[in-house]
Every structure is written in structure tokens, then in C-alpha cells.
CSV table of C-alpha atoms and ligand atoms in Angstrom, one decimal:
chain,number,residue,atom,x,y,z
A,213,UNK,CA,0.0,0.0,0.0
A,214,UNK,CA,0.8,4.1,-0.4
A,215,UNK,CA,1.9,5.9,2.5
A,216,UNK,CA,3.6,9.1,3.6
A,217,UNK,CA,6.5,8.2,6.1
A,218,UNK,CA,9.1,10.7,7.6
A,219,UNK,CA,12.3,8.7,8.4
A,220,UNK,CA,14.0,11.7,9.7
A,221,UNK,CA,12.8,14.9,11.5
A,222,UNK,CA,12.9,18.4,9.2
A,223,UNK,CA,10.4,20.2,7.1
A,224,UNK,CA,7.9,19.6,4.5
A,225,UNK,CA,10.8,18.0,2.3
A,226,UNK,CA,11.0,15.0,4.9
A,227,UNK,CA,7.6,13.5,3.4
A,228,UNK,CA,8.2,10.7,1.2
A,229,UNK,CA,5.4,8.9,-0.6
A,230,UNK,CA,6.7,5.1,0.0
A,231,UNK,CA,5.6,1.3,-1.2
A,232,UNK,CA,4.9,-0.4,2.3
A,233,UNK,CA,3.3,-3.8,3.0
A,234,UNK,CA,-0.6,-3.5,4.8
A,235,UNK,CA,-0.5,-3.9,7.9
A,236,UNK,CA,-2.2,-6.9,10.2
A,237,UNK,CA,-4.8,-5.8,12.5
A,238,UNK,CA,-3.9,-7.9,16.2
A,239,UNK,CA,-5.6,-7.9,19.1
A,240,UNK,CA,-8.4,-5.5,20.1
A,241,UNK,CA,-7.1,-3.8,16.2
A,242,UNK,CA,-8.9,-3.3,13.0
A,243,UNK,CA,-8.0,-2.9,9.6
A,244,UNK,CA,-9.0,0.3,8.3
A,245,UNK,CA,-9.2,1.7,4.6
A,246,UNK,CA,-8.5,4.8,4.7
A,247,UNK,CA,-10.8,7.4,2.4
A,248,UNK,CA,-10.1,10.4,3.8
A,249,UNK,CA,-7.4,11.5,6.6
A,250,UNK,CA,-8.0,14.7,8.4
A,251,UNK,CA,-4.7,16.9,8.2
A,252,UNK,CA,-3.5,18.5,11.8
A,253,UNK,CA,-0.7,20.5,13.4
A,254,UNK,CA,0.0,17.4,15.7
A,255,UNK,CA,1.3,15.5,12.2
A,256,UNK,CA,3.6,18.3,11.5
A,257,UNK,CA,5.1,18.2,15.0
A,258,UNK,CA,5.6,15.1,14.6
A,259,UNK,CA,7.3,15.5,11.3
A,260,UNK,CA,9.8,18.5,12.6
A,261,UNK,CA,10.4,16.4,16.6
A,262,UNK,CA,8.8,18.3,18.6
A,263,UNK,CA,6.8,15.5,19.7
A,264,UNK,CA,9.1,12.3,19.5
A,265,UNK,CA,8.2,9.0,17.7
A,266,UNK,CA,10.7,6.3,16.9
A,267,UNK,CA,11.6,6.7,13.2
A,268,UNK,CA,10.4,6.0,10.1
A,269,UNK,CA,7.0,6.5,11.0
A,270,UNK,CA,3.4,6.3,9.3
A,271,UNK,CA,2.0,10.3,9.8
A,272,UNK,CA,-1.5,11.0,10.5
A,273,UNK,CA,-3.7,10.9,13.6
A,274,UNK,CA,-7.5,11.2,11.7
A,275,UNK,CA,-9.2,9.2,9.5
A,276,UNK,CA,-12.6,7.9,8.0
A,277,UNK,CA,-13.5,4.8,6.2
A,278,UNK,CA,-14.4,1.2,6.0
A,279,UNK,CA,-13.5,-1.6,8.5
A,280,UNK,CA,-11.2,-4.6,6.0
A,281,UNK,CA,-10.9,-6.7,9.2
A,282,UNK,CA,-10.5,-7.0,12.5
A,283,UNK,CA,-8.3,-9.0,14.9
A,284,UNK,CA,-9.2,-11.0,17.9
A,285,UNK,CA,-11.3,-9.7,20.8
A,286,UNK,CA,-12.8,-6.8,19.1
A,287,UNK,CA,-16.4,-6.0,19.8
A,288,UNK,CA,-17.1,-2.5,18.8
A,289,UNK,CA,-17.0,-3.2,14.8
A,290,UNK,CA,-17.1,-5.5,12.1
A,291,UNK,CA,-15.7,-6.0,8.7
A,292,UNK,CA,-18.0,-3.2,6.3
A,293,UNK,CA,-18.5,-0.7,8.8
A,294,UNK,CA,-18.1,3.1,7.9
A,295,UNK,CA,-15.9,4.2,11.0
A,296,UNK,CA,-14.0,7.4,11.5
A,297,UNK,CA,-11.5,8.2,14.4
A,298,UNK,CA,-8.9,10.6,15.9
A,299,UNK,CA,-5.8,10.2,17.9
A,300,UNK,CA,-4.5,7.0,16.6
A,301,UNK,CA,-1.3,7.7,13.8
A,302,UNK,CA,-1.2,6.0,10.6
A,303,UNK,CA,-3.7,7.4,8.4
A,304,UNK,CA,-1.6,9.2,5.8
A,305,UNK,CA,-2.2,6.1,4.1
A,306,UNK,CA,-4.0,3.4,2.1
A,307,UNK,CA,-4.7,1.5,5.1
A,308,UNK,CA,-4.5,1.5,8.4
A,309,UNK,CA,-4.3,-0.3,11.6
A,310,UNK,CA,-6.3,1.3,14.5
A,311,UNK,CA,-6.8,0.3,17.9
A,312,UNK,CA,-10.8,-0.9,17.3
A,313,UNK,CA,-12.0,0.9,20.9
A,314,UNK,CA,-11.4,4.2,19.1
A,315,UNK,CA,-13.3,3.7,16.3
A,316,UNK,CA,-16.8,5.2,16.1
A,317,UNK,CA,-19.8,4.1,13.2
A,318,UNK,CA,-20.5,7.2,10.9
A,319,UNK,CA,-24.3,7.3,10.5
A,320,UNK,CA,-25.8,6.4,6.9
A,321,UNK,CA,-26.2,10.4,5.6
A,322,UNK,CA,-22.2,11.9,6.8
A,323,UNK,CA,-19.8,10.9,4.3
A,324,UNK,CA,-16.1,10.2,4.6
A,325,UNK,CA,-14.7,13.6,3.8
A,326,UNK,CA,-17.0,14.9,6.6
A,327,UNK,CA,-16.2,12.6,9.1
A,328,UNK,CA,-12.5,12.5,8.6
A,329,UNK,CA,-12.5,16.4,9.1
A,330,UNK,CA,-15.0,16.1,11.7
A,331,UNK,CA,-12.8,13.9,14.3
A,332,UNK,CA,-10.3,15.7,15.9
A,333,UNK,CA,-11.1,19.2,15.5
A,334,UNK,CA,-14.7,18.3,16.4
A,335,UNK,CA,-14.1,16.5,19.7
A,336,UNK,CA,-11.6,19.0,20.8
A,337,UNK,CA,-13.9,21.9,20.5
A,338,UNK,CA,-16.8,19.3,21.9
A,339,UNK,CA,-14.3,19.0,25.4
A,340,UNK,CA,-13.3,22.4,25.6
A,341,UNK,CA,-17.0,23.8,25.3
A,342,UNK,CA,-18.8,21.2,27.4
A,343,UNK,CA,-15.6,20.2,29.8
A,344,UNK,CA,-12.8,22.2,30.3
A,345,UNK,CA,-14.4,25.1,30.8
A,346,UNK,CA,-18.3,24.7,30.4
A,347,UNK,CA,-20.1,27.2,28.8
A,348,UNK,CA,-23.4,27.5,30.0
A,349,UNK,CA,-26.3,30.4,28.9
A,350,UNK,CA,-24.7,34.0,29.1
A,351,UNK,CA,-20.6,33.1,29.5
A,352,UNK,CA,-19.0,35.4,27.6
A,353,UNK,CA,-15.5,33.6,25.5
A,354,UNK,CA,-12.9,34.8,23.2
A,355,UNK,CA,-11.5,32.4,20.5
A,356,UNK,CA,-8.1,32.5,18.8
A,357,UNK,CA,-8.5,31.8,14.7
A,358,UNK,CA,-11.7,31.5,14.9
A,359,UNK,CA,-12.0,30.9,10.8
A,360,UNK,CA,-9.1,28.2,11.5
A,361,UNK,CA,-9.7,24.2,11.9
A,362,UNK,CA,-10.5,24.1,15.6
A,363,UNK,CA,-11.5,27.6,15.9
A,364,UNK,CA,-14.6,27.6,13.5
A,365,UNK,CA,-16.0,24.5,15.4
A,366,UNK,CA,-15.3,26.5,19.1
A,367,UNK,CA,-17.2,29.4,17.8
A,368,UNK,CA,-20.4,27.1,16.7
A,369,UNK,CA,-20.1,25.4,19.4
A,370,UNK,CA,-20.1,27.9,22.6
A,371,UNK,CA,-23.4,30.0,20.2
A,372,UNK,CA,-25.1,26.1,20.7
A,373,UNK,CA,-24.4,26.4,24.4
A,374,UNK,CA,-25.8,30.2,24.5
A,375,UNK,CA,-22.9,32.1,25.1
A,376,UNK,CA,-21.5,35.6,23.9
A,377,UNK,CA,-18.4,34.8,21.4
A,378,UNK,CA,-15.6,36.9,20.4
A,379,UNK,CA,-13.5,35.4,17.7
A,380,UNK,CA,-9.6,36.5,16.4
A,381,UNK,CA,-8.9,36.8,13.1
A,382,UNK,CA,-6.2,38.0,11.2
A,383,UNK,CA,-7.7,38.9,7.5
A,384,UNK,CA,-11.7,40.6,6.9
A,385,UNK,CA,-12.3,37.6,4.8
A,386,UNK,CA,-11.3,35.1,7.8
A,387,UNK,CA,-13.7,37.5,9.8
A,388,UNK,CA,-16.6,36.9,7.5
A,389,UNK,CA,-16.2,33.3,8.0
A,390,UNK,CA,-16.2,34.1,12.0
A,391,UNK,CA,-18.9,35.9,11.7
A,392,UNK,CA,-20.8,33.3,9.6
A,393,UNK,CA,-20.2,30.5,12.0
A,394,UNK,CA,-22.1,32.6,14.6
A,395,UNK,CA,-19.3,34.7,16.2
A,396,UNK,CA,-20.7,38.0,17.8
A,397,UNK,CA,-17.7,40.0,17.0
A,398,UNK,CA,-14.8,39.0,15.1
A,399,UNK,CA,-11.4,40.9,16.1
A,400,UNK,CA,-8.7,41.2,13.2
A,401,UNK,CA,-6.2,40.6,16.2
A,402,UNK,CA,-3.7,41.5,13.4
A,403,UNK,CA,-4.6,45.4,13.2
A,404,UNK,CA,-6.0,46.4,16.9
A,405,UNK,CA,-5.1,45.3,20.2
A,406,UNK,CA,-7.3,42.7,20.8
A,407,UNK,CA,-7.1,43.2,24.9
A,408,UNK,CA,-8.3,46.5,24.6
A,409,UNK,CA,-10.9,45.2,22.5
A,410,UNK,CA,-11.9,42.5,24.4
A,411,UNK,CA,-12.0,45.1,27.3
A,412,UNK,CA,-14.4,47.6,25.4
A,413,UNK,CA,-16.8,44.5,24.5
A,414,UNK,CA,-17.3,43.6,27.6
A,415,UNK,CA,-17.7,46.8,29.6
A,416,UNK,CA,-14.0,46.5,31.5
A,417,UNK,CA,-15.1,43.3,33.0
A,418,UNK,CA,-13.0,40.8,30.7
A,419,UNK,CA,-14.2,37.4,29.5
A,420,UNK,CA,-14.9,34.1,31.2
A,421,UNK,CA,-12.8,31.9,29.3
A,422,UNK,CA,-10.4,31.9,26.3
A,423,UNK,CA,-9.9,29.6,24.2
A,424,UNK,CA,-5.9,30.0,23.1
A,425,UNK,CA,-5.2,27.8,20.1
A,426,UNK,CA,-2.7,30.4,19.2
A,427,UNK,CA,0.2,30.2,21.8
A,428,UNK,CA,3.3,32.5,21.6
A,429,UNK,CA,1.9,35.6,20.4
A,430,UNK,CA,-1.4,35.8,22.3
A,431,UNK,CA,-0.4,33.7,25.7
A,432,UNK,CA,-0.3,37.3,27.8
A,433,UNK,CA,-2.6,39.2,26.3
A,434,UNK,CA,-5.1,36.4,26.8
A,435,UNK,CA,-4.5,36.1,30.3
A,436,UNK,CA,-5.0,40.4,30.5
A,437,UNK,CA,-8.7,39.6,28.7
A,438,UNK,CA,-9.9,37.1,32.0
A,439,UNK,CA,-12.4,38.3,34.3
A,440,UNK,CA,-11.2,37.1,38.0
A,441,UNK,CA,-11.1,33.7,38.2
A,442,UNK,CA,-11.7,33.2,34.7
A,443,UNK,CA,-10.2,30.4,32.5
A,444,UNK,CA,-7.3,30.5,29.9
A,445,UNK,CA,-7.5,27.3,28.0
A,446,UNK,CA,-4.5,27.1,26.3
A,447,UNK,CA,-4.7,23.9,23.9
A,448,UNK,CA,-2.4,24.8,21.1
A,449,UNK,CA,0.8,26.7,19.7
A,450,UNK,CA,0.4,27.8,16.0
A,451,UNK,CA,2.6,31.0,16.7
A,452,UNK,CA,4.8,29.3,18.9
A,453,UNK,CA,5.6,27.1,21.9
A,454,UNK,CA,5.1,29.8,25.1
A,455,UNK,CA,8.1,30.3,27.1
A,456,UNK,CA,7.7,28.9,30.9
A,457,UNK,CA,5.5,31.0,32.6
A,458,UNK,CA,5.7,31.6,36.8
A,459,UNK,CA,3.0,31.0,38.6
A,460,UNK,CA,2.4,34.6,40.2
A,461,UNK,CA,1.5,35.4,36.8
A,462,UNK,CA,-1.8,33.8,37.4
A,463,UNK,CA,-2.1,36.1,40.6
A,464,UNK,CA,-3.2,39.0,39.2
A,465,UNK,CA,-6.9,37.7,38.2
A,466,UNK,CA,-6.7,34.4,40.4
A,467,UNK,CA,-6.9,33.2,36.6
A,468,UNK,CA,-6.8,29.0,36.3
A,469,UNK,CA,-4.9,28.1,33.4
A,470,UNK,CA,-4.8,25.1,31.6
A,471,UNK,CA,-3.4,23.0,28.8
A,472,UNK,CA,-5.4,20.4,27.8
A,473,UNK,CA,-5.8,17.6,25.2
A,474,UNK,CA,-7.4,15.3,23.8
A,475,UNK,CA,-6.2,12.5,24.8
A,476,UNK,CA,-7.8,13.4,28.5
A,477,UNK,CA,-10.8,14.0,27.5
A,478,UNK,CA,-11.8,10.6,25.8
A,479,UNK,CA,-10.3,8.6,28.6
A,480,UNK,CA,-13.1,6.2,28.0
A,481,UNK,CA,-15.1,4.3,25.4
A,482,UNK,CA,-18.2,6.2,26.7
A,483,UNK,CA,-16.5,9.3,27.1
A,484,UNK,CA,-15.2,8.7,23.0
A,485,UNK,CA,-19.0,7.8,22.0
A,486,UNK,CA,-20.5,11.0,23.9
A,487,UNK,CA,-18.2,13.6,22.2
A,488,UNK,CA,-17.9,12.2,18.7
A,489,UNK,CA,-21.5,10.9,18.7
A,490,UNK,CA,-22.7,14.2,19.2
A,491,UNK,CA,-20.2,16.0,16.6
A,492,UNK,CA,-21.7,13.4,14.3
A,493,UNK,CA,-25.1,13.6,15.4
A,494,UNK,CA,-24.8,17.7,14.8
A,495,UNK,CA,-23.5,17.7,11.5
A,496,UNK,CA,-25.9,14.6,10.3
A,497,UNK,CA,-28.6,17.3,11.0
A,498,UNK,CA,-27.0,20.3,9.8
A,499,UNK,CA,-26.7,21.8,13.4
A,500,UNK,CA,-23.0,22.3,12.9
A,501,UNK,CA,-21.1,23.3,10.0
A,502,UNK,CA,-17.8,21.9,8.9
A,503,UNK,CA,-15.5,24.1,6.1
A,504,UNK,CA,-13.1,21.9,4.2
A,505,UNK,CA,-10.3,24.1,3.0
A,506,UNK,CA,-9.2,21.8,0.2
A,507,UNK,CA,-9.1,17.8,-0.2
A,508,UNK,CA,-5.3,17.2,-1.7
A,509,UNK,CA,-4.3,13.9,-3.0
A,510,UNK,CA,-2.1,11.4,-0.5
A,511,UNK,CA,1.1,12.2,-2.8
A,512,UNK,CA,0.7,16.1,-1.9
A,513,UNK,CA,0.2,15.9,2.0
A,514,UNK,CA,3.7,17.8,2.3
A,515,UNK,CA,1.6,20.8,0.3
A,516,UNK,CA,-0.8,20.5,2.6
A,517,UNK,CA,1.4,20.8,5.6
A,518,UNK,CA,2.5,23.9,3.8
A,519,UNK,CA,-0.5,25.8,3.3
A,520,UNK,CA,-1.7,24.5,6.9
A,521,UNK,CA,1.8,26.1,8.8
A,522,UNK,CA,1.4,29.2,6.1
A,523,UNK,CA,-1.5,30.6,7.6
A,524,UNK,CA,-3.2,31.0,4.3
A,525,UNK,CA,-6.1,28.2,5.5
A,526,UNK,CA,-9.6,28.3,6.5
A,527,UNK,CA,-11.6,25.1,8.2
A,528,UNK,CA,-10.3,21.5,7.5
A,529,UNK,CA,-7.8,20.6,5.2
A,530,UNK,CA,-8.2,16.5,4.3
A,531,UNK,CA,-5.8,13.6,2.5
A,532,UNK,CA,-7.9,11.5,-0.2
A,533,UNK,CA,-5.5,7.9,-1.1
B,33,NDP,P1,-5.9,26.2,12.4
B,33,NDP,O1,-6.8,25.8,11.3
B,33,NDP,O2,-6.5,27.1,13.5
B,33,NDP,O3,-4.7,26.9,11.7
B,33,NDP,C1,-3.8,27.7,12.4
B,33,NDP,C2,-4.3,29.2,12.5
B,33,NDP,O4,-3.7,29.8,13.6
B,33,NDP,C3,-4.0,30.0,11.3
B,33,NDP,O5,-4.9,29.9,10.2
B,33,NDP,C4,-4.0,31.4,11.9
B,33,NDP,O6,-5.3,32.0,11.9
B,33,NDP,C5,-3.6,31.2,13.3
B,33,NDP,N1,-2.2,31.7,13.5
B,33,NDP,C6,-1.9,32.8,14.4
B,33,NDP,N2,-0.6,33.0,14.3
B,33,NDP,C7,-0.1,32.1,13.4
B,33,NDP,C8,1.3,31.8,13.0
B,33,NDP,N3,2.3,32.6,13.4
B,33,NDP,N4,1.5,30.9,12.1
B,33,NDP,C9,0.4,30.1,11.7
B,33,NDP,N5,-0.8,30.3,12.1
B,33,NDP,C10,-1.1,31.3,12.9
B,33,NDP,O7,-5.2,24.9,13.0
B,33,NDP,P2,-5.9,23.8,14.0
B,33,NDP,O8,-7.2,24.2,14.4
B,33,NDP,O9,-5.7,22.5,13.3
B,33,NDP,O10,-4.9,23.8,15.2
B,33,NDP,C11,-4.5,25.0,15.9
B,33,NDP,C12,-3.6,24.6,17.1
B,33,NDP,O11,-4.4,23.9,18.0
B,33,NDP,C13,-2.4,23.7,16.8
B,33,NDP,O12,-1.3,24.1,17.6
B,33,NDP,C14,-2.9,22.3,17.2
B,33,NDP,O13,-1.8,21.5,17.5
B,33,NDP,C15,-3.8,22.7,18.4
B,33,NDP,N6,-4.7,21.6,18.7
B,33,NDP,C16,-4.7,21.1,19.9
B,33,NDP,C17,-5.6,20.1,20.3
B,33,NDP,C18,-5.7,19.7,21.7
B,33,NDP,O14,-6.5,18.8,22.1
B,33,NDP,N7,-4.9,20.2,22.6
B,33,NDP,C19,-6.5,19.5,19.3
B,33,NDP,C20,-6.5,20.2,18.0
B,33,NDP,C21,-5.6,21.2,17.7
B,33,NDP,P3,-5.4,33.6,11.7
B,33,NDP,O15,-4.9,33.8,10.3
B,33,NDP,O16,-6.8,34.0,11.8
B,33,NDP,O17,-4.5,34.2,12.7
């Protein structure tokens, strides 16, 4: 089968499209072929090392498509099932082999492409909205790229749950797209001071939660947005890692931070079936909306990694084997 592989850390360059044999689904695994595989900044860390793997490895952490076979001991799906899941790697690929309590049945009316993009992005937004900090009827939330992959589904997400959302952008046409999925105000973070906006909006008081996707270049300006003891939920880095921060930072609003991820938040199978059954649920009946930047073919996922890392992107961008 096709697969991208990096068999040494570096940039876009270190993809190679490679001949390997299909893997063997073992115990509690199944054999997946892949029709779509969602596209994330967790692959391209992964590429450059800054998360470590043993090398060569298979990139990819999302896919969608039909169960091939399964090993022993595996209950949640059979051989024909349309399945999609997150947070397993391999799906840059023609096949792959994925541990079968993470995989979750796609009802009859989403397709692939939808439920590949809809995976990781989707229950991330799902935790951070209904978990890590729980929006209820009224909160008040800023969101970092709010036209971006996670960002988008945030935004939809927190106007479901009945709150007041500001989202960041850093073009007008990423703020139309804000603005679109339901965001109140949409901030071009790029031309004013988005504290001082964020200030304005909410009468001096500051927000309840942020939703920092962002990292390096808005870590202390989000903290400055908090109302006391509100909630900076820092889950991501794509301006940069943020430099150590001291705890007496956190003094000044009695702020909680936070950097969660995923991978805590679907400790269980029922905890899985909750969040992506209700992504699925919401886009099988139009309640949420995904954007899919562009569908490139396997052969072209170091393009893709490019134009994800360029900033140039808007929504979800996919793989198609
Ligand atoms: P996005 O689709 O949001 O793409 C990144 C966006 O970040 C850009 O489009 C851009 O939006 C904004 N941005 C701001 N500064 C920069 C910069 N210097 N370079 C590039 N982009 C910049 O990506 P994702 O939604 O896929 O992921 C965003 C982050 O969230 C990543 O770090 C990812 O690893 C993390 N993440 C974490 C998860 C978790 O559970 N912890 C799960 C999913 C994602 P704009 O032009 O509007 O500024």
C-alpha cells in the first residue's frame, strides 16, 4: 500500500510517498481503509520532533473509512463498517491499523470527507465547550482563529451552548467566516489590540474563558482579557511554543490556566461515544457546520502541511488515497 512516512525529523521535504506492506490488524485492532485522513498540526510536529516517535513513521492521527478486518477480541466493529477516528497515527495512508475501541460508526447520511474532518477538530472543540471550561447560557469567550480548523467548530459550538463569542482573526475575509459560523464580534487581532478590544466589549469586566489555540503571540494578552477567576484554555501553539510562565502570573486575576488535550478528555469508550457521537449527530442534522479548505491527493500531504503552517487556510484541510 501508499503511505507518507518521515524517516527523519525536518520540514515539508521530509515526506516521502513510500511502497509499504498493509498492515495486520492484532488484538483489540482493525483494519481500516483509509478514504479520507483529516490533516492537523499534531502531524507536523511530529514530522519536525517536537513531539518524538521512533523513526520512520506512518503520519497522520484522523481518519474515515471502511473496517477490512478486525483482529481477535474486538467488539465495537465489524468488517464493512463506515468508522471514522482521531488520535490514533497511521492514516496518511492506504490502510491503516487502528486500535478498534477508538473507532466510532458514521451514521448512513455523513460521508467520509466529513467525518475524517470532523474527528479531531470536532471532539476538541466538543471537550473544551462542554468540559474544560463549560459554557453554560450568558458566559462570555474569546476564541483565537476563529475561521481556523478548531477555531470555527469552538465558535459554533459555545453560540449552541448560549454564550456571547468573540473570535480573532487575522484577514476581513477570515472575519466573514467568523462571523458566519455565529461569532458576535470577530477581532482582526492583526490590526488592533485585541485586549483592549476585548476590554471595550465587555464593559472592563473581561471574559470568562479563552480559548488560546494560538500560543506565543497571544499567551499574555489572553490572560490580561480574563475576568477574575476566569479560565485561559490554552490547547495549542500555532505561533509558537510559550516560554515557561511563573505562577504569580496567574495572581493577578486568580486566573486558572490550563493546557489540555485530547487524549484526557476521551479517557473512556463512553466518554469517546459521547463527544464524537454528538459531533456526528450535529453535522448529520445540519446543526454544525464543517468548512473543508481543500481535499489534496495522498502524494501532496507535504503541500498540505504547507499551506496549513502558512496561515493562508480556512476550516479543515483533508488527505484522499
Ligand atoms: P488552524 O486551522 O487554527 O490553523 C492555524 C491558525 O492559527 C491560522 O490559520 C491562523 O489563523 C492562526 N495563527 C496565528 N498565528 C499564526 C502563525 N504565526 N502561524 C500560523 N498560524 C497562525 O489549526 P488547527 O485548528 O488545526 O490547530 C490549531 C492549534 O491547536 C495547533 O497548535 C494544534 O496542535 C492545536 N490543537 C490542539 C488540540 C488539543 O487537544 N490540545 C486539538 C486540536 C488542535 P489567523 O490567520 O486567523 O490568525
Amino acid at each position: 500500500m501508499k503511505a507518507i512516512q518521515v524517516k527523519e525529523p525536518g520540514g515539508p521535504e521530509k515526506l516521502e510517498l513510500v511502497e509499504v506492506q498493509t498492515p495486520t490488524p492484532g488484538p483489540k485492532q482493525a483494519l481500516v481503509r483509509i478514504a479520507a485522513s483529516g490533516v492537523n498540526y499534531i502531524d507536523i510536529y511530529f514530522r519536525a520532533g517536537v513531539y518524538k516517535a521512533d523513526l520512520p513513521i506512518t503520519l497522520g492521527s484522523e481518519g474515515a473509512g471502511t473496517v477490512e478486518s478486525v483482529g481477535p477480541d474486538v467488539t465495537e466493529v465489524a468488517p464493512g463498517d463506515r468508522v471514522a477516528y482521531a488520535m490514533a497515527r497511521g492514516s496518511y495512508a492506504e490502510y491503516a491499523v487502528v486500535p478498534s475501541a477508538l473507532l466510532v460508526k458514521i451514521p448512513a447520511h455523513v460521508d467520509f470527507q466529513t467525518a475524517a474532518a470532523a474527528m479531531l477538530q470536532g471532539m476538541t472543540a466538543h471537550y473544551l465547550t462542554h468540559s474544560t471550561f463549560a459554557l453554560k447560557a450568558g458566559d462570555t469567550c474569546l476564541v483565537h482563529a476563529a475561521a481556523g480548523g478548531a477555531g470555527g467548530l469552538i465558535v459554533q459550538m459555545a453560540k449552541m451552548l448560549g454564550a456571547r463569542v468573540f473570535g480573532t482573526v487575522s484577514t476581513e475575509a477570515k472575519a466573514a467566516i467568523a462571523l458566519e459560523s455565529g461569532a458576535d464580534e470577530a477581532i482582526l487581532y492583526t490590526h488592533v489590540d485585541f485586549e483592549a478590544e476585548v476590554k471595550r466589549l465587555t464593559g472592563g469586566r473581561g471574559v470568562d474563558v479563552v480559548y488560546d489555540s494560538v500560543g506565543k503571540t497571544t499567551f499574555e494578552k489572553s490572560l490580561n482579557c480574563l475576568r477574575p477567576r476566569g479560565t485561559l484554555a490554552l490547547f495549542g501553539q500555532s505561533s509558537g511554543v510559550v516560554p515557561p510562565v511563573e505562577p504569580a502570573a496567574l495572581a493577578k486575576g486568580s486566573t486558572f490556566l490550563t493546557r489540555p488535550g485530547l487524549a484526557h478528555y476521551v479517557l473512556t469508550r463512553e466518554e469517546l461515544l459521547w463527544r464524537a457521537g454528538d459531533v456526528l449527530k450535529w453535522l448529520d442534522s445540519g446543526t454544525l457546520r464543517l468548512l473543508i479548505h481543500r481535499a489534496y491527493p495522498l502524494a501532496e500531504a507535504a503541500i498540505a502541511q504547507q499551506d496549513l503552517e502558512s496561515r493562508r487556510t480556512t476550516g479543515k484541510l483533508l488527505l484522499l488515497p
